[in-house]
C-alpha cells in the first residue's frame, strides 16, 4: 500500500532546510524500495518544529520535527512510514497543543493540502463559496460580507462590506479588485503562508469580490522579497484560469473575472493603498491625498476595492457557511478569527489563528511559551514596526481593535514581536524614527522632516543632552506627525516612540544616572 509523506515547501520551512530533508527522504525511499509519494504542503505554522515531516496513517497524520537530513535514515529505521516512535516524534499532528488550541477558518487547509492541486482544494471545501456567489445577486453577497462583521485584516480594521458596497454602487465602465500582499511589517508572515500554502482561497475570495462589485479584473501586488509566493500565486492563477475558475465565464456563469500577479520593488510605503496604486500604474510609490477615495476613483482612475490577503481569503468561508457562522466568533466589533503571528525572542514562534478576544498575556506566555532566552519578557510590539510597545502591565489587554486603541496601541496585521529584559527601549524608539525616515515617500513634511528630527533628538537624549527638554521635543514631534502626516507611515510612527517613553521611562534617563541607580 502506498504511503503519503508531507514535507513543507513554504519559505519558512525551506529557510530551515526542508529541501535537503525532502531530497534525503526521496533518496531513502528509492534505496529501500518503498512505495511512497511525497506531497510538498504549506507549513502548519509551527516554525520551531520546522522542517516538520508528516506521514498519513490509518489513525491520521503523525508528525516528526524538527527534522534534519541526517535524521532521515534513523527515522526510516524507526518505522517512519507507519508512524513509528522516534526521538523526533510529535504524535498526531492535530493533537500538538499549539495546533489543537486554534480555531482555523481562514487557514483551515494550510499545511493539509497540496497548495497547487485544485482537486485537493475542492475536496477540502474549496470553491463552495464561489459556487454560491455565482448564483447570488451582487447586493446579497455584499450584505453577507457586511453582516459577517469582517474588517480589514491589513491593519486599518475598516469594515470590508462598506468598501465593497461603495464600489458596487459606483458607475463605471471598469472596476478593479486589488489585493495588497505587500506584507512589509516586521514579524508578519500570514499573507505569505496563505499564498504559498493555499493560494486558491485567495483567488476564490478575489473572484467573489469581483462578482459582488462588478469588477472584472484583479491584481495581486506582492512584495518582491517573496519570490516563492510570487511563483506559487502565478502558477495557481494559471491553473484556475485553465479550469474555468477564472476567465470570461467564472465556473460557467456569465460573470467574467481574471487576475494578474504584480511584484513591488520593496518600498514599505507601498503597503499604503494609494502608494500601492501609484506603483501598479508605473509611477513613483508616493501617497495620494484623499479624497477621492479609491472606492470611487482608484486604480487607473476607476472604482477599486483594495483589501489585504487575509481579508479576501476570509470571504470564501463567509459565503460558504454564512454571515452568522463567522460573526459568532470574536468580541465587540472585532468579529471572526485573526491569524496572530508570534515572532521575535519567543520560544514558540509561528502562526496561531483564533477568535478575537485572547489576552496579550495568553498569547505571549501560554501560546508563545515566553522568551526563547528564558529571560523575563520586557516588551511586546504589536502591529509591525509602527505598532506600540506594550509592557507586562498591559498584558490583560484583549486582542481586539477597540481594546488596543484604548491603550494607544494597534492590532495592525496582528504581528507580535517579543523582547526580553535586555532590550533597550530608547534604541527601539530611535529605530522607529529611523525606519520612518528611510521609508518615507517624502510627500508630506511631518513624516519626511519629523522622523529625521526625531532621530537627532533621541540621539541627544541618549547622549544626556538636555534630556527633559528633548523628551518634550520628541513628544511634540510625535504629536505633529500623528495628526499632520498624509498616511499611516508618519501617522503611526509615534505609537512605538511614545509607548517606549511612557511604558519604559527608565530607558530614557541619562545613561550615567541610570547606571548609577542600578
PDB file of C-alpha atoms in Angstrom, residues 10 22 30 38 62 219 350 358 381:
ATOM      1  CA  UNK A  10       6.897  27.106   2.219  1.00  0.00           C
ATOM      2  CA  UNK A  22      12.937  16.240   1.064  1.00  0.00           C
ATOM      3  CA  UNK A  30      14.366   4.825  -3.554  1.00  0.00           C
ATOM      4  CA  UNK A  38       5.767  12.971  -1.249  1.00  0.00           C
ATOM      5  CA  UNK A  62       1.682  11.684  12.553  1.00  0.00           C
ATOM      6  CA  UNK A 219      -4.335  42.420  -9.297  1.00  0.00           C
ATOM      7  CA  UNK A 350       4.576  30.766  14.496  1.00  0.00           C
ATOM      8  CA  UNK A 358      -7.386  36.274  23.711  1.00  0.00           C
ATOM      9  CA  UNK A 381       5.404  45.149  19.927  1.00  0.00           C
TER      10      UNK A 381
END
